[in-house]
JSON list of C-alpha atoms in Angstrom, two decimals:
[
{"chain": "A", "resi": 302, "resn": "MET", "atom": "CA", "xyz": [0.00, 0.00, 0.00]},
{"chain": "A", "resi": 303, "resn": "THR", "atom": "CA", "xyz": [1.45, 3.36, -1.06]},
{"chain": "A", "resi": 304, "resn": "GLU", "atom": "CA", "xyz": [1.82, 5.89, 1.74]},
{"chain": "A", "resi": 305, "resn": "GLU", "atom": "CA", "xyz": [-0.04, 9.11, 1.00]},
{"chain": "A", "resi": 306, "resn": "LYS", "atom": "CA", "xyz": [2.28, 12.10, 0.73]},
{"chain": "A", "resi": 307, "resn": "GLU", "atom": "CA", "xyz": [1.81, 15.08, 2.98]},
{"chain": "A", "resi": 308, "resn": "PRO", "atom": "CA", "xyz": [1.62, 18.38, 1.06]},
{"chain": "A", "resi": 309, "resn": "VAL", "atom": "CA", "xyz": [4.44, 20.86, 1.65]},
{"chain": "A", "resi": 310, "resn": "LEU", "atom": "CA", "xyz": [3.32, 24.40, 2.45]},
{"chain": "A", "resi": 311, "resn": "VAL", "atom": "CA", "xyz": [5.85, 27.17, 1.89]},
{"chain": "A", "resi": 312, "resn": "ALA", "atom": "CA", "xyz": [5.64, 30.81, 2.92]},
{"chain": "A", "resi": 313, "resn": "LEU", "atom": "CA", "xyz": [7.39, 33.42, 0.78]},
{"chain": "A", "resi": 314, "resn": "THR", "atom": "CA", "xyz": [8.09, 36.64, 2.64]},
{"chain": "A", "resi": 315, "resn": "GLY", "atom": "CA", "xyz": [10.09, 39.84, 2.39]},
{"chain": "A", "resi": 316, "resn": "GLY", "atom": "CA", "xyz": [9.73, 43.57, 2.82]},
{"chain": "A", "resi": 317, "resn": "ILE", "atom": "CA", "xyz": [8.54, 46.19, 0.38]},
{"chain": "A", "resi": 318, "resn": "GLY", "atom": "CA", "xyz": [10.78, 46.40, -2.67]},
{"chain": "A", "resi": 319, "resn": "SER", "atom": "CA", "xyz": [12.66, 43.20, -1.80]},
{"chain": "A", "resi": 320, "resn": "GLY", "atom": "CA", "xyz": [11.70, 41.38, -4.98]},
{"chain": "A", "resi": 321, "resn": "LYS", "atom": "CA", "xyz": [9.34, 38.97, -3.23]},
{"chain": "A", "resi": 322, "resn": "SER", "atom": "CA", "xyz": [6.58, 39.34, -5.82]},
{"chain": "A", "resi": 323, "resn": "THR", "atom": "CA", "xyz": [9.05, 38.78, -8.65]},
{"chain": "A", "resi": 324, "resn": "VAL", "atom": "CA", "xyz": [10.13, 35.52, -7.01]},
{"chain": "A", "resi": 325, "resn": "ALA", "atom": "CA", "xyz": [6.44, 34.60, -6.65]},
{"chain": "A", "resi": 326, "resn": "ASN", "atom": "CA", "xyz": [5.99, 35.10, -10.39]},
{"chain": "A", "resi": 327, "resn": "PHE", "atom": "CA", "xyz": [9.00, 32.90, -11.13]},
{"chain": "A", "resi": 328, "resn": "ILE", "atom": "CA", "xyz": [7.46, 30.18, -8.96]},
{"chain": "A", "resi": 329, "resn": "ARG", "atom": "CA", "xyz": [4.17, 30.48, -10.84]},
{"chain": "A", "resi": 330, "resn": "GLU", "atom": "CA", "xyz": [6.07, 30.13, -14.12]},
{"chain": "A", "resi": 331, "resn": "MET", "atom": "CA", "xyz": [7.45, 26.85, -12.75]},
{"chain": "A", "resi": 332, "resn": "GLY", "atom": "CA", "xyz": [3.88, 25.60, -12.49]},
{"chain": "A", "resi": 333, "resn": "PHE", "atom": "CA", "xyz": [3.17, 25.98, -8.77]},
{"chain": "A", "resi": 334, "resn": "SER", "atom": "CA", "xyz": [0.33, 27.77, -7.03]},
{"chain": "A", "resi": 335, "resn": "VAL", "atom": "CA", "xyz": [1.19, 30.96, -5.16]},
{"chain": "A", "resi": 336, "resn": "ILE", "atom": "CA", "xyz": [-1.52, 32.50, -2.99]},
{"chain": "A", "resi": 337, "resn": "SER", "atom": "CA", "xyz": [-0.95, 36.24, -2.54]},
{"chain": "A", "resi": 338, "resn": "THR", "atom": "CA", "xyz": [-2.25, 37.64, 0.74]},
{"chain": "A", "resi": 339, "resn": "ASP", "atom": "CA", "xyz": [-1.92, 41.14, -0.75]},
{"chain": "A", "resi": 340, "resn": "ASP", "atom": "CA", "xyz": [-4.46, 40.17, -3.40]},
{"chain": "A", "resi": 341, "resn": "LEU", "atom": "CA", "xyz": [-6.73, 38.67, -0.75]},
{"chain": "A", "resi": 342, "resn": "ALA", "atom": "CA", "xyz": [-6.48, 41.86, 1.32]},
{"chain": "A", "resi": 343, "resn": "LYS", "atom": "CA", "xyz": [-7.41, 43.99, -1.70]},
{"chain": "A", "resi": 344, "resn": "ASP", "atom": "CA", "xyz": [-10.55, 41.89, -2.11]},
{"chain": "A", "resi": 345, "resn": "GLU", "atom": "CA", "xyz": [-11.44, 42.38, 1.56]},
{"chain": "A", "resi": 346, "resn": "TYR", "atom": "CA", "xyz": [-11.39, 46.17, 1.20]},
{"chain": "A", "resi": 347, "resn": "SER", "atom": "CA", "xyz": [-14.56, 45.83, -0.88]},
{"chain": "A", "resi": 348, "resn": "ASN", "atom": "CA", "xyz": [-16.19, 43.49, 1.64]},
{"chain": "A", "resi": 349, "resn": "PRO", "atom": "CA", "xyz": [-19.22, 45.40, 3.07]},
{"chain": "A", "resi": 350, "resn": "GLU", "atom": "CA", "xyz": [-18.57, 44.13, 6.60]},
{"chain": "A", "resi": 351, "resn": "ILE", "atom": "CA", "xyz": [-14.92, 45.20, 6.48]},
{"chain": "A", "resi": 352, "resn": "LEU", "atom": "CA", "xyz": [-15.85, 48.57, 4.95]},
{"chain": "A", "resi": 353, "resn": "LYS", "atom": "CA", "xyz": [-18.34, 49.19, 7.75]},
{"chain": "A", "resi": 354, "resn": "LYS", "atom": "CA", "xyz": [-15.71, 48.54, 10.41]},
{"chain": "A", "resi": 355, "resn": "LEU", "atom": "CA", "xyz": [-13.11, 50.71, 8.66]},
{"chain": "A", "resi": 356, "resn": "ILE", "atom": "CA", "xyz": [-15.53, 53.65, 8.36]},
{"chain": "A", "resi": 357, "resn": "LYS", "atom": "CA", "xyz": [-16.50, 53.24, 12.00]},
{"chain": "A", "resi": 358, "resn": "HIS", "atom": "CA", "xyz": [-12.90, 53.46, 13.19]},
{"chain": "A", "resi": 359, "resn": "PHE", "atom": "CA", "xyz": [-11.27, 55.75, 10.60]},
{"chain": "A", "resi": 360, "resn": "GLY", "atom": "CA", "xyz": [-14.18, 57.91, 9.48]},
{"chain": "A", "resi": 361, "resn": "ALA", "atom": "CA", "xyz": [-16.04, 58.44, 6.21]},
{"chain": "A", "resi": 362, "resn": "GLY", "atom": "CA", "xyz": [-13.09, 60.44, 4.88]},
{"chain": "A", "resi": 363, "resn": "ILE", "atom": "CA", "xyz": [-11.41, 57.20, 3.82]},
{"chain": "A", "resi": 364, "resn": "ILE", "atom": "CA", "xyz": [-14.22, 56.59, 1.27]},
{"chain": "A", "resi": 365, "resn": "GLU", "atom": "CA", "xyz": [-14.27, 58.05, -2.23]},
{"chain": "A", "resi": 366, "resn": "ASN", "atom": "CA", "xyz": [-16.83, 57.01, -4.86]},
{"chain": "A", "resi": 367, "resn": "ASP", "atom": "CA", "xyz": [-18.00, 54.21, -2.57]},
{"chain": "A", "resi": 368, "resn": "LYS", "atom": "CA", "xyz": [-14.50, 52.74, -2.41]},
{"chain": "A", "resi": 369, "resn": "ILE", "atom": "CA", "xyz": [-11.55, 52.91, -0.03]},
{"chain": "A", "resi": 370, "resn": "ASN", "atom": "CA", "xyz": [-9.22, 55.80, -0.82]},
{"chain": "A", "resi": 371, "resn": "HIS", "atom": "CA", "xyz": [-6.00, 53.94, -0.08]},
{"chain": "A", "resi": 372, "resn": "LYS", "atom": "CA", "xyz": [-3.92, 57.12, -0.16]},
{"chain": "A", "resi": 373, "resn": "VAL", "atom": "CA", "xyz": [-5.99, 58.61, 2.67]},
{"chain": "A", "resi": 374, "resn": "LEU", "atom": "CA", "xyz": [-6.02, 55.37, 4.66]},
{"chain": "A", "resi": 375, "resn": "SER", "atom": "CA", "xyz": [-2.27, 54.95, 4.20]},
{"chain": "A", "resi": 376, "resn": "SER", "atom": "CA", "xyz": [-1.65, 58.46, 5.51]},
{"chain": "A", "resi": 377, "resn": "LEU", "atom": "CA", "xyz": [-3.39, 57.43, 8.73]},
{"chain": "A", "resi": 378, "resn": "VAL", "atom": "CA", "xyz": [-1.55, 54.15, 9.29]},
{"chain": "A", "resi": 379, "resn": "PHE", "atom": "CA", "xyz": [1.97, 54.85, 7.98]},
{"chain": "A", "resi": 380, "resn": "GLY", "atom": "CA", "xyz": [4.04, 57.64, 9.47]},
{"chain": "A", "resi": 381, "resn": "PRO", "atom": "CA", "xyz": [6.43, 58.62, 12.24]},
{"chain": "A", "resi": 382, "resn": "GLU", "atom": "CA", "xyz": [3.80, 59.31, 14.92]},
{"chain": "A", "resi": 383, "resn": "GLU", "atom": "CA", "xyz": [2.64, 56.94, 17.65]},
{"chain": "A", "resi": 384, "resn": "SER", "atom": "CA", "xyz": [-0.91, 57.40, 16.36]},
{"chain": "A", "resi": 385, "resn": "ASN", "atom": "CA", "xyz": [0.15, 55.92, 13.01]},
{"chain": "A", "resi": 386, "resn": "ALA", "atom": "CA", "xyz": [1.37, 52.74, 14.70]},
{"chain": "A", "resi": 387, "resn": "LYS", "atom": "CA", "xyz": [-1.86, 52.46, 16.69]},
{"chain": "A", "resi": 388, "resn": "ASN", "atom": "CA", "xyz": [-3.94, 52.95, 13.54]},
{"chain": "A", "resi": 389, "resn": "LEU", "atom": "CA", "xyz": [-1.92, 50.32, 11.67]},
{"chain": "A", "resi": 390, "resn": "SER", "atom": "CA", "xyz": [-2.45, 47.83, 14.48]},
{"chain": "A", "resi": 391, "resn": "LEU", "atom": "CA", "xyz": [-6.18, 48.57, 14.38]},
{"chain": "A", "resi": 392, "resn": "LEU", "atom": "CA", "xyz": [-6.32, 48.20, 10.59]},
{"chain": "A", "resi": 393, "resn": "ASN", "atom": "CA", "xyz": [-4.53, 44.85, 10.78]},
{"chain": "A", "resi": 394, "resn": "SER", "atom": "CA", "xyz": [-6.91, 43.63, 13.49]},
{"chain": "A", "resi": 395, "resn": "ILE", "atom": "CA", "xyz": [-9.83, 44.34, 11.15]},
{"chain": "A", "resi": 396, "resn": "VAL", "atom": "CA", "xyz": [-8.45, 43.01, 7.86]},
{"chain": "A", "resi": 397, "resn": "HIS", "atom": "CA", "xyz": [-6.03, 40.22, 8.82]},
{"chain": "A", "resi": 398, "resn": "PRO", "atom": "CA", "xyz": [-8.54, 37.71, 10.30]},
{"chain": "A", "resi": 399, "resn": "ALA", "atom": "CA", "xyz": [-10.60, 37.74, 7.10]},
{"chain": "A", "resi": 400, "resn": "VAL", "atom": "CA", "xyz": [-7.47, 37.39, 4.94]},
{"chain": "A", "resi": 401, "resn": "ILE", "atom": "CA", "xyz": [-6.12, 34.51, 7.03]},
{"chain": "A", "resi": 402, "resn": "ASP", "atom": "CA", "xyz": [-9.49, 32.76, 6.89]},
{"chain": "A", "resi": 403, "resn": "LYS", "atom": "CA", "xyz": [-9.61, 33.07, 3.09]},
{"chain": "A", "resi": 404, "resn": "MET", "atom": "CA", "xyz": [-5.96, 31.99, 2.77]},
{"chain": "A", "resi": 405, "resn": "THR", "atom": "CA", "xyz": [-6.65, 28.89, 4.88]},
{"chain": "A", "resi": 406, "resn": "LYS", "atom": "CA", "xyz": [-9.65, 27.93, 2.76]},
{"chain": "A", "resi": 407, "resn": "LEU", "atom": "CA", "xyz": [-7.66, 28.34, -0.46]},
{"chain": "A", "resi": 408, "resn": "LEU", "atom": "CA", "xyz": [-4.86, 26.19, 0.93]},
{"chain": "A", "resi": 409, "resn": "GLU", "atom": "CA", "xyz": [-7.35, 23.49, 1.90]},
{"chain": "A", "resi": 410, "resn": "GLU", "atom": "CA", "xyz": [-8.88, 23.57, -1.60]},
{"chain": "A", "resi": 411, "resn": "LYS", "atom": "CA", "xyz": [-5.47, 23.18, -3.26]},
{"chain": "A", "resi": 412, "resn": "VAL", "atom": "CA", "xyz": [-4.49, 20.32, -0.95]},
{"chain": "A", "resi": 413, "resn": "GLU", "atom": "CA", "xyz": [-7.80, 18.56, -1.65]},
{"chain": "A", "resi": 414, "resn": "SER", "atom": "CA", "xyz": [-7.24, 18.97, -5.39]},
{"chain": "A", "resi": 415, "resn": "GLY", "atom": "CA", "xyz": [-3.98, 17.04, -5.06]},
{"chain": "A", "resi": 416, "resn": "GLU", "atom": "CA", "xyz": [-1.35, 19.80, -5.11]},
{"chain": "A", "resi": 417, "resn": "ASP", "atom": "CA", "xyz": [1.61, 18.76, -3.01]},
{"chain": "A", "resi": 418, "resn": "LEU", "atom": "CA", "xyz": [3.79, 21.92, -3.07]},
{"chain": "A", "resi": 419, "resn": "ILE", "atom": "CA", "xyz": [1.94, 25.17, -2.41]},
{"chain": "A", "resi": 420, "resn": "PHE", "atom": "CA", "xyz": [3.27, 28.66, -1.75]},
{"chain": "A", "resi": 421, "resn": "VAL", "atom": "CA", "xyz": [1.83, 31.66, 0.07]},
{"chain": "A", "resi": 422, "resn": "GLU", "atom": "CA", "xyz": [3.29, 35.10, -0.61]},
{"chain": "A", "resi": 423, "resn": "SER", "atom": "CA", "xyz": [2.96, 37.47, 2.33]},
{"chain": "A", "resi": 424, "resn": "ALA", "atom": "CA", "xyz": [5.06, 40.34, 3.66]},
{"chain": "A", "resi": 425, "resn": "LEU", "atom": "CA", "xyz": [3.79, 39.73, 7.19]},
{"chain": "A", "resi": 426, "resn": "ILE", "atom": "CA", "xyz": [4.37, 36.02, 7.86]},
{"chain": "A", "resi": 427, "resn": "TYR", "atom": "CA", "xyz": [6.35, 36.71, 11.05]},
{"chain": "A", "resi": 428, "resn": "GLU", "atom": "CA", "xyz": [4.55, 39.90, 12.05]},
{"chain": "A", "resi": 429, "resn": "ALA", "atom": "CA", "xyz": [1.21, 38.05, 11.93]},
{"chain": "A", "resi": 430, "resn": "GLU", "atom": "CA", "xyz": [2.77, 34.97, 13.59]},
{"chain": "A", "resi": 431, "resn": "LEU", "atom": "CA", "xyz": [1.78, 32.66, 10.73]},
{"chain": "A", "resi": 432, "resn": "GLU", "atom": "CA", "xyz": [5.10, 30.82, 10.39]},
{"chain": "A", "resi": 433, "resn": "GLU", "atom": "CA", "xyz": [4.00, 27.80, 12.44]},
{"chain": "A", "resi": 434, "resn": "GLY", "atom": "CA", "xyz": [1.42, 26.98, 9.78]},
{"chain": "A", "resi": 435, "resn": "PHE", "atom": "CA", "xyz": [4.09, 26.37, 7.15]},
{"chain": "A", "resi": 436, "resn": "ASP", "atom": "CA", "xyz": [6.67, 23.67, 6.61]},
{"chain": "A", "resi": 437, "resn": "TYR", "atom": "CA", "xyz": [9.25, 26.14, 5.30]},
{"chain": "A", "resi": 438, "resn": "VAL", "atom": "CA", "xyz": [9.71, 29.88, 4.97]},
{"chain": "A", "resi": 439, "resn": "ILE", "atom": "CA", "xyz": [11.66, 31.62, 2.20]},
{"chain": "A", "resi": 440, "resn": "ALA", "atom": "CA", "xyz": [12.79, 35.19, 2.92]},
{"chain": "A", "resi": 441, "resn": "VAL", "atom": "CA", "xyz": [13.64, 37.50, 0.04]},
{"chain": "A", "resi": 442, "resn": "SER", "atom": "CA", "xyz": [15.82, 40.51, 0.82]},
{"chain": "A", "resi": 443, "resn": "SER", "atom": "CA", "xyz": [17.89, 43.11, -0.97]},
{"chain": "A", "resi": 444, "resn": "PRO", "atom": "CA", "xyz": [20.09, 46.05, 0.04]},
{"chain": "A", "resi": 445, "resn": "GLU", "atom": "CA", "xyz": [17.84, 48.69, 1.59]},
{"chain": "A", "resi": 446, "resn": "ILE", "atom": "CA", "xyz": [18.81, 51.37, -0.92]},
{"chain": "A", "resi": 447, "resn": "ASP", "atom": "CA", "xyz": [17.79, 49.04, -3.76]},
{"chain": "A", "resi": 448, "resn": "SER", "atom": "CA", "xyz": [14.52, 48.12, -2.06]},
{"chain": "A", "resi": 449, "resn": "ILE", "atom": "CA", "xyz": [13.62, 51.77, -1.54]},
{"chain": "A", "resi": 450, "resn": "LYS", "atom": "CA", "xyz": [14.39, 52.71, -5.15]},
{"chain": "A", "resi": 451, "resn": "ARG", "atom": "CA", "xyz": [12.51, 49.69, -6.47]},
{"chain": "A", "resi": 452, "resn": "ALA", "atom": "CA", "xyz": [9.49, 50.46, -4.30]},
{"chain": "A", "resi": 453, "resn": "MET", "atom": "CA", "xyz": [9.51, 54.15, -5.24]},
{"chain": "A", "resi": 454, "resn": "ASP", "atom": "CA", "xyz": [9.61, 53.31, -8.94]},
{"chain": "A", "resi": 455, "resn": "ARG", "atom": "CA", "xyz": [6.79, 50.78, -8.60]},
{"chain": "A", "resi": 456, "resn": "THR", "atom": "CA", "xyz": [4.43, 52.70, -6.33]},
{"chain": "A", "resi": 457, "resn": "GLY", "atom": "CA", "xyz": [5.17, 56.37, -6.92]},
{"chain": "A", "resi": 458, "resn": "LEU", "atom": "CA", "xyz": [5.50, 56.86, -3.15]},
{"chain": "A", "resi": 459, "resn": "THR", "atom": "CA", "xyz": [8.12, 59.16, -1.66]},
{"chain": "A", "resi": 460, "resn": "ARG", "atom": "CA", "xyz": [11.26, 57.92, 0.07]},
{"chain": "A", "resi": 461, "resn": "ASP", "atom": "CA", "xyz": [9.77, 58.83, 3.47]},
{"chain": "A", "resi": 462, "resn": "GLU", "atom": "CA", "xyz": [6.54, 56.97, 2.69]},
{"chain": "A", "resi": 463, "resn": "ILE", "atom": "CA", "xyz": [8.49, 53.86, 1.72]},
{"chain": "A", "resi": 464, "resn": "GLN", "atom": "CA", "xyz": [10.66, 54.14, 4.83]},
{"chain": "A", "resi": 465, "resn": "TRP", "atom": "CA", "xyz": [7.60, 54.37, 7.08]},
{"chain": "A", "resi": 466, "resn": "ARG", "atom": "CA", "xyz": [6.27, 51.16, 5.55]},
{"chain": "A", "resi": 467, "resn": "MET", "atom": "CA", "xyz": [9.62, 49.46, 6.08]},
{"chain": "A", "resi": 468, "resn": "ASP", "atom": "CA", "xyz": [9.73, 50.63, 9.68]},
{"chain": "A", "resi": 469, "resn": "SER", "atom": "CA", "xyz": [6.33, 49.00, 10.31]},
{"chain": "A", "resi": 470, "resn": "GLN", "atom": "CA", "xyz": [7.76, 45.56, 9.45]},
{"chain": "A", "resi": 471, "resn": "LEU", "atom": "CA", "xyz": [10.47, 43.37, 10.93]},
{"chain": "A", "resi": 472, "resn": "PRO", "atom": "CA", "xyz": [13.94, 44.22, 9.60]},
{"chain": "A", "resi": 473, "resn": "ALA", "atom": "CA", "xyz": [15.11, 42.10, 6.67]},
{"chain": "A", "resi": 474, "resn": "LYS", "atom": "CA", "xyz": [17.97, 40.65, 8.74]},
{"chain": "A", "resi": 475, "resn": "VAL", "atom": "CA", "xyz": [15.53, 39.33, 11.34]},
{"chain": "A", "resi": 476, "resn": "LYS", "atom": "CA", "xyz": [13.43, 37.64, 8.66]},
{"chain": "A", "resi": 477, "resn": "GLU", "atom": "CA", "xyz": [16.56, 36.11, 7.17]},
{"chain": "A", "resi": 478, "resn": "ASP", "atom": "CA", "xyz": [17.57, 34.72, 10.57]},
{"chain": "A", "resi": 479, "resn": "TYR", "atom": "CA", "xyz": [14.15, 33.18, 11.11]},
{"chain": "A", "resi": 480, "resn": "ALA", "atom": "CA", "xyz": [13.69, 31.76, 7.60]},
{"chain": "A", "resi": 481, "resn": "ASP", "atom": "CA", "xyz": [14.63, 28.30, 6.36]},
{"chain": "A", "resi": 482, "resn": "PHE", "atom": "CA", "xyz": [15.84, 29.68, 3.02]},
{"chain": "A", "resi": 483, "resn": "THR", "atom": "CA", "xyz": [17.04, 33.14, 2.02]},
{"chain": "A", "resi": 484, "resn": "ILE", "atom": "CA", "xyz": [17.20, 34.69, -1.43]},
{"chain": "A", "resi": 485, "resn": "ASN", "atom": "CA", "xyz": [19.47, 37.74, -1.55]},
{"chain": "A", "resi": 486, "resn": "ASN", "atom": "CA", "xyz": [18.24, 39.96, -4.36]},
{"chain": "A", "resi": 487, "resn": "GLY", "atom": "CA", "xyz": [21.41, 41.97, -4.84]},
{"chain": "A", "resi": 488, "resn": "GLY", "atom": "CA", "xyz": [22.29, 40.93, -8.36]},
{"chain": "A", "resi": 489, "resn": "THR", "atom": "CA", "xyz": [20.59, 40.69, -11.74]},
{"chain": "A", "resi": 490, "resn": "LEU", "atom": "CA", "xyz": [17.08, 39.53, -12.54]},
{"chain": "A", "resi": 491, "resn": "ASN", "atom": "CA", "xyz": [18.62, 36.37, -13.96]},
{"chain": "A", "resi": 492, "resn": "ASP", "atom": "CA", "xyz": [20.44, 35.78, -10.66]},
{"chain": "A", "resi": 493, "resn": "LEU", "atom": "CA", "xyz": [17.14, 36.14, -8.83]},
{"chain": "A", "resi": 494, "resn": "GLN", "atom": "CA", "xyz": [15.43, 33.67, -11.14]},
{"chain": "A", "resi": 495, "resn": "ASN", "atom": "CA", "xyz": [18.25, 31.13, -10.79]},
{"chain": "A", "resi": 496, "resn": "ALA", "atom": "CA", "xyz": [18.13, 31.41, -6.99]},
{"chain": "A", "resi": 497, "resn": "SER", "atom": "CA", "xyz": [14.35, 30.88, -7.08]},
{"chain": "A", "resi": 498, "resn": "ILE", "atom": "CA", "xyz": [14.69, 27.80, -9.28]},
{"chain": "A", "resi": 499, "resn": "PHE", "atom": "CA", "xyz": [17.44, 26.39, -7.05]},
{"chain": "A", "resi": 500, "resn": "ILE", "atom": "CA", "xyz": [15.31, 26.60, -3.89]},
{"chain": "A", "resi": 501, "resn": "VAL", "atom": "CA", "xyz": [12.17, 25.30, -5.57]},
{"chain": "A", "resi": 502, "resn": "ASP", "atom": "CA", "xyz": [14.16, 22.32, -6.88]},
{"chain": "A", "resi": 503, "resn": "ILE", "atom": "CA", "xyz": [15.19, 21.54, -3.30]},
{"chain": "A", "resi": 504, "resn": "LEU", "atom": "CA", "xyz": [11.57, 21.75, -2.16]},
{"chain": "A", "resi": 505, "resn": "LYS", "atom": "CA", "xyz": [10.41, 19.55, -5.05]},
{"chain": "A", "resi": 506, "resn": "ASP", "atom": "CA", "xyz": [12.78, 16.83, -3.84]},
{"chain": "A", "resi": 507, "resn": "MET", "atom": "CA", "xyz": [11.05, 16.91, -0.49]},
{"chain": "A", "resi": 508, "resn": "VAL", "atom": "CA", "xyz": [7.71, 15.90, -1.99]},
{"chain": "A", "resi": 509, "resn": "SER", "atom": "CA", "xyz": [8.94, 13.51, -4.67]}
]
């Protein structure tokens, strides 16, 4: 009788501008599922129950044309003041439970469909204390100056706005120390792809 294989669940994490999403795309190109908690969170911002809670706590000023004005909301939760940190904690307490619930359901669906190596991309694996739910964690990091430039180019945010977001997360070095695998995104795009393939090949061996 053949022993049924246990699926391997892998978290992919890293700070803003680290290259984490690029690695996630490489993994998708290799044929594996990658659940993005950022995408799940974006969906939750249009959830009527979530919207109601956000308006209650942050005011109707965060709404424009019946949708969240993310620029206004971001100005409340990211910044150098103590009030920003409190607002971010409150925002996370409203949105994160719904995102984690949806992530868990998606993981269960993919396991039931027979997938044996599944990835979840999330910047906040350690901050949200989700690491125990995964078999392995991959941390993607890059020199801070590169991360800031990359994030500025992608988002149009100012250097200060990017720095405030970085300051709200664990430092890259801490994530590297905690992770099972680290991808240092300090070279070329080809280097990053090769590093991604190398680690995924190791993980594939664990389920073969």
